[in-house]
Amino acid sequence: MVELGHFALVLAFALSLVQSTIPIVGSQKNDARLMAVAGPVAVAVFTLIAASFLVLTWAYVVSDFSVRNVFENSHSMKPTLYKITGTWGNHEGSMLLWVLILSLFSALVAAFGRNLPATLKTNALAVQGWVASAFLLFILATSNPFTRLVPAPFEGQDLNPILQDIGLAIHPPLLYLGYVGFSVSFSFAVAALIEGRIDAAWARWVRPWTLAAWIFLTGGIAMGSYWAYYELGWGGFWFWDPVENASFMPWLAGTALLHSALVMEKRSALKIWTVLLAIMTFSLSLLGTFLVRSGVLTSVHAFATDPARGVFILVILSLFVGGSFALFAFRAPSLTAGGVFQPISREGSLVLNNLFLTTATATVLIGTLYPLLVEAVSGDKISVGAPFFNLTFGPLMIPLLALVPFGPLLAWKRGDLYAAAQRLAWALGGAILATLVVMIFVDRTMLFAALGIGLAVWLFLGAITDIALRSGFGNTSFSNMRRRFFGLPRSAHGAALAHLGLGVALLGIVATTAFQSEHIVALKPGETTDIAGRNLRFERLVPHQGPNYTEDQAVFTLISGNREIGSVSSAKRLYTARRMPTTEAGILTRGFSQLYVALGDPTPDGGIVVRIWWKPMVTMIWLGPLLMMIGGILSISDRRLRIGAPARRKAVLAPQPAE
């Protein structure tokens, strides 16, 4: 079975070479038969890689320790769920998942791109084949997941304990669907440059694929943030870790690409810029792949790999990024920029959006790569941490967020800023009121926190204003307003929900950062401590035996006044195979807020050090991205955004001859 999986991978590499050469030759010669090869071959490559991935998963499930990858990352006593997720909890398996998702997107383009121009579809699938060929070669040459051990060990070394979590079942697949999903936008951009023709229809074809990738990447980043929050025991949701930045940069660029493609589709403007953004977004995805797997970064998220693999990926990165930018430089002078518009217009607001987003992406890129460049040149090790990113990224985001509600209320080509401001007056009033409430009733010294909360309220009231005005709120009867509300395009509801989600996430970030309480104390069973006006009582310490670990579980009760409002359990866990300890945080959710408890070391007098946080509105940090994802799903469900979905037309019956 394992050899079949390996053979399927080799055959997939051979077919991906066919996919990357024969169709593009056909498009240059205008040979329909050669061009027709692209679709079936793309589907065949996906089928073979899927079979290979299933074989590796089977080897994990049955604990086949004759496979080196299974031996190094699994254990017979590990729960079945974590045996499955262990398939991609390592370098080799995760790279196989990477190319599986790449081939999936290629197969989807082949299946659902029937109404695409033949040459554009053919060239795009060929570019997908180039990327697949490079990474399949990388896997077969340096990262073969099917390498055998002879003789086979009796037992495995187990998976890294911090990866034995349900978050790992969700986070990497979502992240890769986002990372790799942008390859479709990249392939369409390169295909259009090869053909030398870019128009508004191109943006219409690209936007759904970009939106799908953006939805998955949003979910992947949010899930990764929550996983780090509860699994690592640090109590934080974002640390500006270089590997976190590696996924955040494509998200920022992809968000800019979404808005730029909208301008190109609606007004046939920003053509050259949109193509450049499509190339940049996937280039940043490839850069993230390099950073995680090259060994140049030290991070809890990074795969520790040898430098040879890093050099191989760096060559791939250079070829695709350098080649695509060279092609862009060659073709750009012959491309037309598109339509013109006034600075005060919806197009102008989206251009401003792109300016802030790409500048923010550049600051994150510089902060991430600068320490690596300094170490490569001088040998000195420096670190760029949260203070740098907060001082550079934050000031760029504040004006961008303040301007977001204006964009949907401005007309295309020429807008009226004063009229848009009048429509947003009640949203501004609500934001000012929220700011004053925080200053007067919460903490008068927290001016910046109050302004941040006011900005968050401004964002989601602005999103509500957009939909309310489109529905005729205040200008028509309730029944008519209701009819107009449900008659709005799904993309309109989706955009408003995404902007609302942005405000919700900002509210959670500001409230948690400014108003959280932290307390570190040594407690014995029966003792009580205070946290944020509440009492936390340490009830007992209980030993517990898991399937492949032992733990000491501490049980606490949260008391408000004289009433017990909930209990929470935290643990210190030891995984027996690796002899590796972990901290399992205890979390009690009350409304949108959470009590977070992490255990430290035992004290000589029989107590234990406990680190306690009260985090107000912390769940809004992840509720916001969830709303953004739902908004994206609503938008992509709009028929106007789906490839291969022409408008329905009623059949017209031919007149019958009179008898």
XYZ file of C-alpha atoms in Angstrom:
659
model
C 0.000 0.000 0.000
C 2.773 2.457 0.919
C 4.607 1.749 -2.348
C 1.383 2.414 -4.248
C 1.112 5.784 -2.530
C 4.698 6.580 -3.486
C 4.142 5.462 -7.071
C 0.985 7.608 -7.305
C 3.047 10.605 -6.246
C 5.694 9.907 -8.914
C 3.001 9.486 -11.559
C 1.358 12.743 -10.433
C 4.709 14.495 -10.957
C 4.994 13.062 -14.464
C 1.450 14.155 -15.356
C 1.992 17.614 -13.869
C 4.903 18.002 -16.303
C 2.457 17.146 -19.089
C -0.027 19.669 -17.690
C 2.620 22.380 -17.605
C 3.915 21.930 -21.167
C 1.554 20.418 -23.748
C -1.475 22.717 -23.130
C 0.598 25.898 -23.282
C 2.176 24.726 -26.541
C -1.352 24.165 -27.811
C -2.412 27.687 -26.807
C 0.549 29.186 -28.658
C -0.240 27.135 -31.784
C -4.011 27.544 -31.328
C -4.331 23.750 -31.405
C -7.603 22.819 -29.687
C -6.604 19.180 -29.217
C -3.446 20.025 -27.292
C -5.285 22.659 -25.247
C -7.954 20.121 -24.334
C -5.311 18.052 -22.515
C -5.137 20.542 -19.629
C -8.472 19.799 -17.945
C -8.414 15.984 -17.806
C -4.748 15.931 -16.796
C -5.402 18.421 -13.956
C -8.169 16.164 -12.651
C -5.910 13.090 -12.979
C -3.120 14.820 -11.026
C -5.546 15.655 -8.229
C -6.841 12.071 -8.151
C -3.323 10.635 -7.859
C -2.191 13.064 -5.149
C -5.427 12.434 -3.230
C -4.775 8.679 -3.416
C -1.215 9.223 -2.185
C -2.434 11.383 0.709
C -5.053 8.791 1.692
C -2.377 6.089 1.740
C -0.222 8.172 4.090
C -3.257 8.791 6.316
C -3.984 5.047 6.341
C -0.389 4.384 7.413
C -0.905 6.740 10.359
C -4.235 5.217 11.354
C -2.867 1.648 11.427
C 0.436 2.781 13.014
C 2.687 1.468 10.218
C 6.024 2.344 11.823
C 7.950 0.954 8.863
C 7.241 4.397 7.334
C 9.792 6.823 8.777
C 7.320 9.701 8.763
C 4.806 7.706 10.836
C 7.525 6.490 13.230
C 8.750 10.041 13.890
C 5.303 11.602 14.358
C 2.931 8.992 15.770
C 2.400 6.479 18.532
C 0.124 3.450 18.819
C -1.566 4.843 21.967
C -2.359 8.195 20.367
C -6.126 8.875 19.841
C -7.314 8.128 16.305
C -8.197 11.774 15.628
C -4.643 12.847 16.344
C -3.265 9.987 14.270
C -5.165 11.448 11.327
C -4.179 15.062 12.038
C -0.600 13.890 12.564
C -0.536 13.233 8.815
C -0.041 16.972 8.276
C 1.531 17.751 11.663
C 5.021 17.420 10.189
C 7.027 18.806 7.291
C 6.637 15.950 4.791
C 2.933 15.350 5.393
C 2.074 19.047 5.395
C 3.844 19.530 2.066
C 1.800 16.658 0.644
C -1.336 18.428 1.908
C -0.024 21.634 0.265
C 0.223 20.056 -3.200
C -3.059 18.179 -2.663
C -4.869 21.491 -2.172
C -2.998 23.002 -5.138
C -4.147 20.131 -7.357
C -7.689 20.454 -5.948
C -7.886 24.079 -7.074
C -6.539 23.105 -10.502
C -9.209 20.416 -10.817
C -11.892 22.923 -9.756
C -10.748 25.403 -12.396
C -10.896 22.589 -14.971
C -14.377 21.547 -13.830
C -16.036 24.930 -13.289
C -14.238 27.095 -15.828
C -16.316 26.058 -18.817
C -17.267 29.619 -19.703
C -13.665 30.874 -19.537
C -11.895 31.760 -22.786
C -10.110 28.600 -23.923
C -6.635 30.137 -24.060
C -6.941 31.817 -20.635
C -8.130 28.597 -18.985
C -5.430 26.543 -20.725
C -2.616 28.904 -19.769
C -3.865 29.195 -16.190
C -3.932 25.404 -15.785
C -0.454 25.220 -17.284
C 0.840 27.723 -14.717
C -0.810 25.634 -11.980
C 1.062 22.689 -13.470
C 4.362 24.565 -13.211
C 3.810 25.201 -9.499
C 2.681 21.605 -8.886
C 5.682 20.179 -10.763
C 8.133 22.243 -8.710
C 6.670 21.253 -5.350
C 6.167 17.605 -6.284
C 9.838 17.491 -7.285
C 10.710 19.108 -3.956
C 8.731 16.441 -2.068
C 10.174 13.504 -4.020
C 13.752 14.776 -3.871
C 14.008 16.114 -0.302
C 10.831 15.386 1.676
C 9.517 11.968 0.697
C 6.782 11.006 3.208
C 6.971 7.321 2.171
C 10.604 6.605 3.124
C 10.847 3.148 4.748
C 12.657 1.959 7.873
C 14.148 -1.558 7.829
C 13.635 -3.209 10.220
C 10.416 -1.507 11.271
C 10.456 -0.134 14.853
C 7.974 -1.617 17.294
C 6.746 1.769 18.546
C 6.695 5.373 17.311
C 8.156 8.547 18.818
C 4.748 10.288 19.092
C 3.628 13.642 17.706
C 4.723 16.912 19.265
C 2.294 17.204 22.226
C 1.273 20.801 21.512
C 0.061 19.618 18.094
C -2.172 16.953 19.608
C -5.165 19.226 19.680
C -8.404 19.671 17.751
C -7.086 23.017 16.530
C -4.529 21.165 14.418
C -7.359 19.339 12.659
C -8.721 22.710 11.493
C -5.958 25.309 11.386
C -3.449 23.908 8.817
C -6.023 22.767 6.211
C -7.811 26.140 6.374
C -4.509 28.008 6.203
C -3.306 26.008 3.196
C -6.652 26.426 1.418
C -6.020 30.154 1.754
C -2.294 30.132 0.979
C -2.605 27.854 -2.013
C -5.959 29.234 -3.135
C -4.226 32.446 -4.162
C -2.306 30.355 -6.706
C -5.407 30.523 -8.920
C -5.310 34.342 -8.957
C -1.585 34.130 -9.663
C -2.104 31.642 -12.489
C -4.829 33.772 -14.074
C -2.568 36.817 -13.839
C 0.392 35.052 -15.461
C -1.910 33.504 -18.084
C -3.306 36.930 -18.952
C 0.221 38.353 -19.209
C 1.235 35.482 -21.501
C -1.766 36.231 -23.679
C -1.233 39.986 -23.401
C -4.922 40.741 -22.825
C -6.524 41.885 -19.577
C -10.049 43.245 -19.299
C -12.928 43.602 -16.836
C -14.083 40.059 -17.611
C -10.726 38.795 -16.327
C -11.431 40.418 -12.945
C -14.890 38.862 -12.952
C -13.344 35.405 -13.364
C -10.592 35.977 -10.811
C -12.616 37.544 -8.005
C -14.533 34.405 -6.853
C -11.314 32.386 -6.573
C -9.622 35.216 -4.691
C -12.615 35.547 -2.384
C -12.648 31.802 -1.676
C -8.938 31.856 -0.777
C -9.467 34.939 1.403
C -12.310 33.225 3.298
C -10.175 30.176 4.060
C -7.117 32.233 5.014
C -9.230 34.388 7.352
C -10.483 31.238 9.064
C -7.005 29.700 9.174
C -5.423 32.745 10.805
C -8.265 33.097 13.327
C -8.122 29.388 14.217
C -4.344 29.566 14.584
C -4.688 32.574 16.865
C -7.226 30.803 19.071
C -5.137 27.602 19.111
C -2.069 29.533 20.318
C -4.249 31.360 22.850
C -5.572 28.286 24.637
C -2.920 25.655 23.874
C 0.375 27.430 24.567
C -0.762 28.793 27.939
C 0.583 32.291 27.271
C -2.822 33.931 27.367
C -2.244 36.062 24.252
C -3.947 36.060 20.862
C -1.182 37.579 18.675
C 2.558 37.899 19.243
C 3.856 39.244 15.887
C 5.745 35.973 15.595
C 7.544 35.770 12.192
C 5.499 32.716 11.237
C 2.283 34.485 12.211
C 3.392 37.368 9.999
C 4.058 34.930 7.152
C 0.333 34.135 6.990
C -0.817 37.683 7.770
C 1.009 39.288 4.831
C -0.849 37.299 2.118
C -4.103 38.120 3.929
C -3.402 41.857 3.778
C -2.368 41.674 0.129
C -5.329 39.423 -0.679
C -7.720 41.900 0.933
C -6.253 44.644 -1.263
C -6.584 42.358 -4.305
C -10.282 41.750 -3.566
C -11.046 45.466 -3.508
C -8.864 46.216 -6.527
C -10.521 43.463 -8.577
C -13.893 45.007 -7.695
C -12.807 48.327 -9.241
C -11.475 46.533 -12.298
C -14.687 44.552 -12.753
C -17.083 47.466 -12.235
C -15.169 50.297 -13.922
C -12.481 48.561 -16.000
C -9.860 50.516 -14.024
C -6.685 49.582 -12.095
C -5.945 46.734 -14.524
C -2.177 46.769 -14.236
C -2.271 47.248 -10.460
C -4.715 44.353 -9.983
C -2.525 41.963 -11.956
C 0.495 43.071 -9.931
C -1.406 42.463 -6.680
C -2.378 38.959 -7.829
C 1.307 38.155 -8.367
C 2.359 39.766 -5.084
C -0.243 37.909 -3.001
C 0.807 34.422 -4.064
C 4.470 35.457 -3.920
C 3.938 36.278 -0.243
C 2.310 32.852 0.203
C 5.416 31.236 -1.278
C 7.590 33.409 0.968
C 5.624 32.152 3.970
C 6.209 28.557 2.862
C 9.944 29.287 2.646
C 10.125 30.976 6.063
C 8.306 28.142 7.839
C 10.374 25.351 6.278
C 13.826 26.770 5.659
C 15.085 26.644 9.234
C 15.908 30.385 9.185
C 13.281 31.119 11.852
C 13.023 29.928 15.423
C 9.345 29.701 16.264
C 6.914 27.344 17.971
C 5.049 27.343 14.634
C 8.025 26.582 12.377
C 9.070 23.175 11.049
C 12.687 22.439 12.019
C 14.215 21.329 8.723
C 17.673 21.107 7.247
C 19.057 24.019 5.169
C 19.071 21.950 1.938
C 15.283 22.002 1.895
C 15.308 25.735 2.484
C 17.644 26.275 -0.470
C 15.379 24.159 -2.698
C 12.297 26.203 -1.739
C 14.293 29.411 -2.161
C 15.097 28.353 -5.745
C 11.386 27.680 -6.367
C 10.519 31.042 -4.814
C 13.071 32.841 -6.968
C 11.911 31.161 -10.170
C 8.210 31.860 -9.734
C 8.438 35.279 -8.121
C 11.300 36.464 -10.330
C 9.798 34.941 -13.469
C 6.329 36.392 -12.901
C 7.662 39.873 -12.128
C 9.922 39.716 -15.186
C 6.927 38.778 -17.340
C 4.948 41.615 -15.759
C 7.741 44.103 -16.500
C 7.857 42.870 -20.110
C 4.105 43.109 -20.661
C 3.159 46.123 -18.527
C 4.097 48.827 -21.079
C 1.707 47.307 -23.612
C -1.246 47.125 -21.174
C -3.807 49.889 -20.846
C -4.427 51.304 -17.378
C -8.227 51.405 -17.781
C -10.940 53.942 -16.984
C -10.490 57.241 -15.167
C -12.339 58.474 -12.085
C -12.407 61.351 -9.631
C -10.458 61.089 -6.359
C -13.734 61.450 -4.413
C -15.524 58.330 -5.653
C -15.934 54.713 -4.716
C -12.960 53.874 -6.931
C -10.917 56.512 -5.106
C -11.853 55.068 -1.721
C -10.804 51.594 -2.858
C -7.505 52.932 -4.186
C -6.905 54.531 -0.782
C -7.788 51.190 0.799
C -5.150 49.514 -1.402
C -2.566 52.153 -0.523
C -2.939 51.602 3.216
C -3.109 47.807 2.956
C -0.038 47.439 0.754
C 1.940 49.876 2.907
C 0.943 47.887 5.997
C 2.026 44.697 4.216
C 5.394 46.311 3.472
C 5.927 47.267 7.126
C 5.179 43.710 8.289
C 7.492 42.339 5.570
C 10.343 44.640 6.602
C 9.909 43.833 10.290
C 9.911 40.106 9.535
C 12.857 39.977 7.131
C 15.126 42.668 8.577
C 16.531 40.488 11.419
C 17.269 37.733 8.881
C 19.090 40.143 6.583
C 21.137 41.589 9.453
C 22.133 38.112 10.612
C 23.045 37.054 7.051
C 25.213 40.136 6.453
C 26.844 40.782 9.830
C 26.169 37.654 11.882
C 24.504 39.719 14.598
C 21.234 38.441 16.009
C 18.551 41.057 16.571
C 14.835 40.780 17.158
C 11.989 42.954 15.926
C 9.045 42.548 18.245
C 5.636 43.920 19.075
C 6.752 47.537 19.787
C 7.954 47.986 16.184
C 4.804 46.514 14.652
C 2.490 48.395 17.005
C 4.176 51.714 16.159
C 4.203 51.130 12.386
C 1.220 48.916 11.626
C -1.205 50.542 14.070
C -1.019 54.128 12.731
C -1.617 52.821 9.195
C -4.710 50.908 10.223
C -6.422 53.714 12.164
C -7.109 56.011 9.167
C -7.988 53.017 7.001
C -10.595 51.795 9.496
C -11.950 55.325 9.908
C -12.511 55.589 6.139
C -14.067 52.132 5.622
C -17.736 53.191 6.144
C -17.434 55.952 3.516
C -16.526 53.626 0.621
C -19.895 51.851 0.101
C -21.780 55.189 0.343
C -19.822 56.922 -2.418
C -20.967 56.735 -6.030
C -18.860 55.213 -8.778
C -16.708 57.571 -10.884
C -17.733 60.755 -8.997
C -18.961 60.791 -5.396
C -20.237 63.330 -2.898
C -18.194 63.172 0.298
C -20.431 65.646 2.158
C -23.575 63.658 1.335
C -21.900 60.421 2.502
C -20.860 62.127 5.742
C -24.450 63.268 6.305
C -25.717 59.709 5.899
C -23.143 58.532 8.445
C -24.034 61.202 11.026
C -25.914 58.823 13.324
C -23.078 56.283 13.115
C -20.632 59.026 14.107
C -22.938 60.005 16.966
C -23.011 56.409 18.197
C -19.201 56.206 18.041
C -18.808 59.450 20.007
C -21.338 58.247 22.585
C -19.451 54.939 22.999
C -16.200 56.861 23.485
C -17.749 59.094 26.149
C -19.325 56.151 27.979
C -15.937 54.430 28.268
C -14.244 57.623 29.420
C -16.908 58.511 32.014
C -18.065 55.149 33.352
C -15.128 52.774 32.783
C -11.753 54.504 33.080
C -11.045 58.206 32.505
C -7.343 57.533 31.999
C -7.915 55.192 29.042
C -8.278 57.794 26.288
C -6.772 55.653 23.517
C -8.836 52.627 24.540
C -11.999 54.739 24.498
C -11.120 56.052 21.028
C -10.452 52.485 19.860
C -13.839 51.315 21.093
C -15.434 54.353 19.438
C -13.707 53.381 16.172
C -15.031 49.828 16.464
C -18.583 51.114 17.026
C -18.116 53.458 14.037
C -17.209 50.466 11.871
C -20.182 48.278 12.624
C -22.694 51.158 12.732
C -21.327 52.267 9.369
C -21.901 48.766 7.969
C -25.478 48.803 9.291
C -26.024 52.263 7.766
C -25.051 51.014 4.316
C -27.629 48.202 4.363
C -30.295 50.366 6.036
C -30.026 53.066 3.363
C -30.103 50.526 0.552
C -33.242 49.047 2.089
C -34.943 52.448 2.192
C -34.954 52.781 5.977
C -36.968 55.837 6.973
C -38.119 56.530 3.408
C -40.635 53.744 2.811
C -43.054 51.436 4.573
C -41.821 48.553 6.695
C -43.119 45.920 4.285
C -41.428 47.633 1.335
C -38.225 48.067 3.335
C -38.286 44.375 4.247
C -38.787 43.433 0.601
C -35.904 45.640 -0.496
C -33.670 44.289 2.291
C -34.098 40.689 1.170
C -33.904 41.768 -2.463
C -30.422 43.237 -2.098
C -27.610 41.295 -3.789
C -25.944 38.782 -1.499
C -22.632 40.478 -2.225
C -23.999 43.682 -0.627
C -24.999 41.800 2.533
C -21.659 39.993 2.482
C -19.579 43.174 2.235
C -21.540 44.815 5.060
C -21.179 41.729 7.266
C -17.423 41.577 6.601
C -17.021 45.241 7.587
C -19.173 44.648 10.665
C -16.965 41.680 11.585
C -13.921 43.923 11.322
C -15.488 46.255 13.879
C -16.362 43.369 16.199
C -12.782 42.042 16.082
C -11.395 45.537 16.767
C -13.717 45.906 19.764
C -12.438 42.611 21.185
C -8.787 43.527 20.620
C -9.096 46.966 22.237
C -11.196 45.825 25.204
C -8.978 42.829 25.966
C -5.703 44.718 25.580
C -6.785 47.739 27.635
C -9.002 46.285 30.357
C -7.778 42.746 31.052
C -6.704 41.872 34.588
C -3.755 39.598 35.384
C -2.861 38.021 38.691
C -0.050 35.598 39.589
C -0.356 33.876 42.955
C 0.644 30.684 44.783
C -2.423 28.795 46.032
C -3.136 25.695 48.111
C -6.393 23.712 47.884
C -9.139 25.637 49.682
C -7.516 29.061 49.270
C -9.135 31.948 47.403
C -7.786 34.887 45.405
C -9.342 37.947 43.776
C -9.502 38.662 40.054
C -11.408 41.571 38.458
C -13.837 41.952 41.364
C -14.536 38.223 41.591
C -13.182 35.430 43.791
C -11.459 32.302 42.473
C -11.276 29.348 44.876
C -8.783 26.511 44.383
C -10.816 23.389 45.110
C -8.502 20.406 44.578
C -5.665 18.895 42.569
C -6.628 15.598 40.903
C -4.322 13.157 39.040
C -5.656 11.909 35.728
C -4.525 9.278 33.207
C -5.048 10.000 29.490
C -4.510 7.663 26.516
C -0.880 8.724 26.033
C -0.273 11.173 28.875
C -0.608 11.721 32.616
C -1.698 14.987 34.189
C -2.407 16.798 37.434
C -5.700 18.641 37.021
C -6.512 21.632 39.205
C -10.192 22.507 39.709
C -11.240 26.096 40.500
C -14.585 27.731 41.268
C -15.392 31.312 40.230
C -17.515 33.210 42.748
C -19.266 36.550 42.258
C -20.601 37.922 45.534
C -21.975 34.885 47.330
C -22.902 33.000 44.145
C -20.852 30.345 42.376
C -20.983 31.197 38.683
C -18.894 28.376 37.232
C -15.936 26.047 37.556
C -12.802 25.740 35.476
C -10.083 23.081 35.246
C -6.442 23.621 34.330
C -3.714 20.989 34.112
C -0.005 20.244 33.886
C 0.327 17.349 31.464
C 3.213 14.957 30.723
C 3.266 12.988 27.451
C 4.934 9.705 28.312
C 6.491 8.838 24.937
C 8.423 12.088 24.510
C 8.601 12.919 28.234
C 7.454 16.395 27.256
C 5.362 18.540 29.653
C 2.616 20.895 28.480
C 0.292 23.372 30.156
C -3.413 22.921 29.482
C -5.116 26.225 30.196
C -8.509 26.299 31.850
C -10.999 28.687 30.247
C -14.422 29.719 31.539
C -16.529 31.811 29.147
C -19.054 34.285 30.541
C -20.825 36.173 27.768
C -18.103 37.528 25.498
C -15.501 37.504 28.310
C -13.303 34.710 29.625
C -11.529 33.653 32.776
C -8.174 32.125 31.801
C -6.204 29.989 34.278
C -2.742 28.491 33.655
C -0.747 26.421 36.153
C 2.891 27.061 36.953
C 5.412 25.221 39.098
C 4.631 23.684 42.523
C 5.815 25.532 45.623
C 7.804 23.961 48.486
C 4.881 24.333 50.912
C 2.539 22.163 48.796
C 0.891 24.897 46.793
C 1.108 25.706 43.097
C 1.747 28.909 41.175
C -1.352 29.983 39.271
C -1.490 32.641 36.566
C -4.981 34.097 36.164
C -6.423 36.497 33.605
C -9.842 38.068 33.256
C -10.223 38.968 29.586
C -13.238 41.177 28.811
C -14.831 40.702 25.359
C -11.969 38.458 24.245
C -14.190 36.091 22.236
C -15.092 38.999 19.936
C -11.550 38.743 18.548
C -12.539 35.449 16.890
C -16.229 36.212 16.438
C -15.209 39.060 14.121
C -13.310 36.851 11.646
C -16.181 34.348 11.769
C -18.567 37.122 10.676
C -16.083 38.109 7.978
C -16.025 34.533 6.703
C -19.821 34.376 6.662
C -19.831 37.660 4.751
C -17.411 36.205 2.238
C -19.541 33.067 1.846
C -22.622 35.231 1.249
C -20.757 37.186 -1.402
C -19.427 34.140 -3.189
C -22.922 32.634 -3.251
C -24.088 35.578 -5.373
C -24.557 34.258 -8.926
C -22.747 37.266 -10.323
C -19.571 36.132 -8.571
C -19.667 32.482 -9.616
C -17.720 31.274 -12.608
C -19.738 29.219 -15.010
C -23.079 30.594 -13.844
C -24.597 32.665 -16.630
C -27.864 34.411 -15.891
C -30.928 32.236 -16.263
C -33.172 33.067 -19.154
C -36.678 31.841 -19.730
C -37.049 29.616 -22.728
C -38.895 31.272 -25.608
C -41.146 28.902 -27.483
C -41.123 29.178 -31.237
C -44.515 30.100 -32.694
C -46.430 27.099 -33.971
C -47.680 27.153 -37.547
C -51.408 27.610 -37.902
C -53.299 24.487 -38.823
